[in-house]
mmCIF file of C-alpha atoms in Angstrom:
data_model
loop_
_atom_site.group_PDB
_atom_site.id
_atom_site.type_symbol
_atom_site.label_atom_id
_atom_site.label_comp_id
_atom_site.label_asym_id
_atom_site.label_seq_id
_atom_site.Cartn_x
_atom_site.Cartn_y
_atom_site.Cartn_z
ATOM 1 C CA UNK A 80 0.000 0.000 0.000
ATOM 2 C CA UNK A 81 1.386 3.395 -0.975
ATOM 3 C CA UNK A 82 0.156 6.895 -0.213
ATOM 4 C CA UNK A 83 1.420 9.742 -2.409
ATOM 5 C CA UNK A 84 0.585 13.406 -2.913
ATOM 6 C CA UNK A 85 -0.477 14.135 -6.505
ATOM 7 C CA UNK A 86 -1.132 17.863 -6.854
ATOM 8 C CA UNK A 87 -4.148 18.659 -4.677
ATOM 9 C CA UNK A 88 -4.990 14.973 -4.144
ATOM 10 C CA UNK A 89 -3.685 12.237 -1.873
ATOM 11 C CA UNK A 90 -3.595 8.947 -3.797
ATOM 12 C CA UNK A 91 -3.723 5.455 -2.316
ATOM 13 C CA UNK A 92 -2.361 2.698 -4.554
ATOM 14 C CA UNK A 93 -2.107 -0.987 -3.846
ATOM 15 C CA UNK A 94 -3.242 -4.416 -4.960
ATOM 16 C CA UNK A 95 -5.923 -6.873 -3.929
ATOM 17 C CA UNK A 96 -5.434 -10.627 -4.424
ATOM 18 C CA UNK A 97 -8.291 -13.114 -4.698
ATOM 19 C CA UNK A 98 -7.144 -15.634 -2.088
ATOM 20 C CA UNK A 99 -10.347 -17.642 -2.288
ATOM 21 C CA UNK A 100 -11.288 -20.746 -4.255
ATOM 22 C CA UNK A 101 -13.910 -18.985 -6.415
ATOM 23 C CA UNK A 102 -13.599 -16.462 -9.214
ATOM 24 C CA UNK A 103 -15.236 -13.111 -8.373
ATOM 25 C CA UNK A 104 -16.396 -9.875 -9.996
ATOM 26 C CA UNK A 105 -17.680 -6.487 -8.825
ATOM 27 C CA UNK A 106 -14.977 -5.997 -6.184
ATOM 28 C CA UNK A 107 -15.296 -2.794 -4.141
ATOM 29 C CA UNK A 108 -12.834 -1.519 -1.554
ATOM 30 C CA UNK A 109 -13.372 0.943 1.275
ATOM 31 C CA UNK A 110 -10.642 3.481 1.946
ATOM 32 C CA UNK A 111 -9.914 5.996 4.701
ATOM 33 C CA UNK A 112 -7.591 8.984 4.982
ATOM 34 C CA UNK A 113 -6.495 10.875 8.088
ATOM 35 C CA UNK A 114 -4.976 14.257 8.889
ATOM 36 C CA UNK A 115 -1.573 14.818 10.497
ATOM 37 C CA UNK A 116 -2.949 14.092 14.001
ATOM 38 C CA UNK A 117 -4.502 10.781 12.901
ATOM 39 C CA UNK A 118 -8.108 12.003 12.902
ATOM 40 C CA UNK A 119 -10.263 10.540 10.119
ATOM 41 C CA UNK A 120 -11.048 13.195 7.489
ATOM 42 C CA UNK A 121 -12.253 11.280 4.418
ATOM 43 C CA UNK A 122 -13.650 7.901 3.379
ATOM 44 C CA UNK A 123 -14.654 6.391 0.062
ATOM 45 C CA UNK A 124 -15.864 3.158 -1.504
ATOM 46 C CA UNK A 125 -14.407 2.475 -4.944
ATOM 47 C CA UNK A 126 -15.073 -0.222 -7.513
ATOM 48 C CA UNK A 127 -11.767 -1.814 -8.550
ATOM 49 C CA UNK A 128 -13.192 -4.744 -10.542
ATOM 50 C CA UNK A 129 -16.358 -4.339 -12.581
ATOM 51 C CA UNK A 130 -18.069 -7.053 -14.613
ATOM 52 C CA UNK A 131 -14.763 -8.650 -15.600
ATOM 53 C CA UNK A 132 -13.551 -11.746 -13.746
ATOM 54 C CA UNK A 133 -10.890 -11.750 -11.014
ATOM 55 C CA UNK A 134 -9.875 -15.399 -10.982
ATOM 56 C CA UNK A 135 -8.833 -17.257 -7.828
ATOM 57 C CA UNK A 136 -5.163 -16.495 -7.176
ATOM 58 C CA UNK A 137 -5.072 -13.410 -9.411
ATOM 59 C CA UNK A 138 -4.581 -9.846 -8.213
ATOM 60 C CA UNK A 139 -5.544 -6.394 -9.412
ATOM 61 C CA UNK A 140 -3.754 -3.074 -8.877
ATOM 62 C CA UNK A 141 -5.862 -0.066 -7.905
ATOM 63 C CA UNK A 142 -5.451 3.649 -7.297
ATOM 64 C CA UNK A 143 -7.971 5.899 -5.542
ATOM 65 C CA UNK A 144 -7.506 9.549 -4.564
ATOM 66 C CA UNK A 145 -9.127 12.030 -2.213
ATOM 67 C CA UNK A 146 -9.044 15.791 -2.669
ATOM 68 C CA UNK A 147 -9.863 16.472 0.985
ATOM 69 C CA UNK A 148 -7.622 19.424 1.923
ATOM 70 C CA UNK A 149 -6.623 18.013 5.345
ATOM 71 C CA UNK A 150 -5.837 14.454 4.212
ATOM 72 C CA UNK A 151 -2.163 13.722 4.833
ATOM 73 C CA UNK A 152 -2.016 9.931 5.234
ATOM 74 C CA UNK A 153 -3.779 6.786 4.065
ATOM 75 C CA UNK A 154 -5.063 4.789 7.017
ATOM 76 C CA UNK A 155 -7.171 1.860 5.829
ATOM 77 C CA UNK A 156 -8.084 -0.179 2.762
ATOM 78 C CA UNK A 157 -10.351 -3.216 2.967
ATOM 79 C CA UNK A 158 -12.556 -5.258 0.660
ATOM 80 C CA UNK A 159 -16.076 -3.912 1.054
ATOM 81 C CA UNK A 160 -17.979 -6.118 -1.418
ATOM 82 C CA UNK A 161 -17.433 -8.811 -4.026
ATOM 83 C CA UNK A 162 -19.667 -11.170 -5.994
ATOM 84 C CA UNK A 163 -18.630 -14.823 -6.352
ATOM 85 C CA UNK A 164 -19.163 -16.283 -9.811
ATOM 86 C CA UNK A 165 -20.984 -19.625 -9.557
#
């Protein structure tokens, strides 16, 4: 997980790996950013895999930014939703 300033935005980049036995699609992640004191200032849910298939064992790289003026560090990324493919 990386957190980098990009102009007026703070960008979180990383990768998610499908560690399960099933292929999935529609993978969403939740993200959080904090200010310099550690107080939460911004959250977001972003779709990183749409209708395409993320096969078991594969990974996907993502990048999501916030323009919140007080955001100075990335604090959390977690899988929020995914749909198994039967």
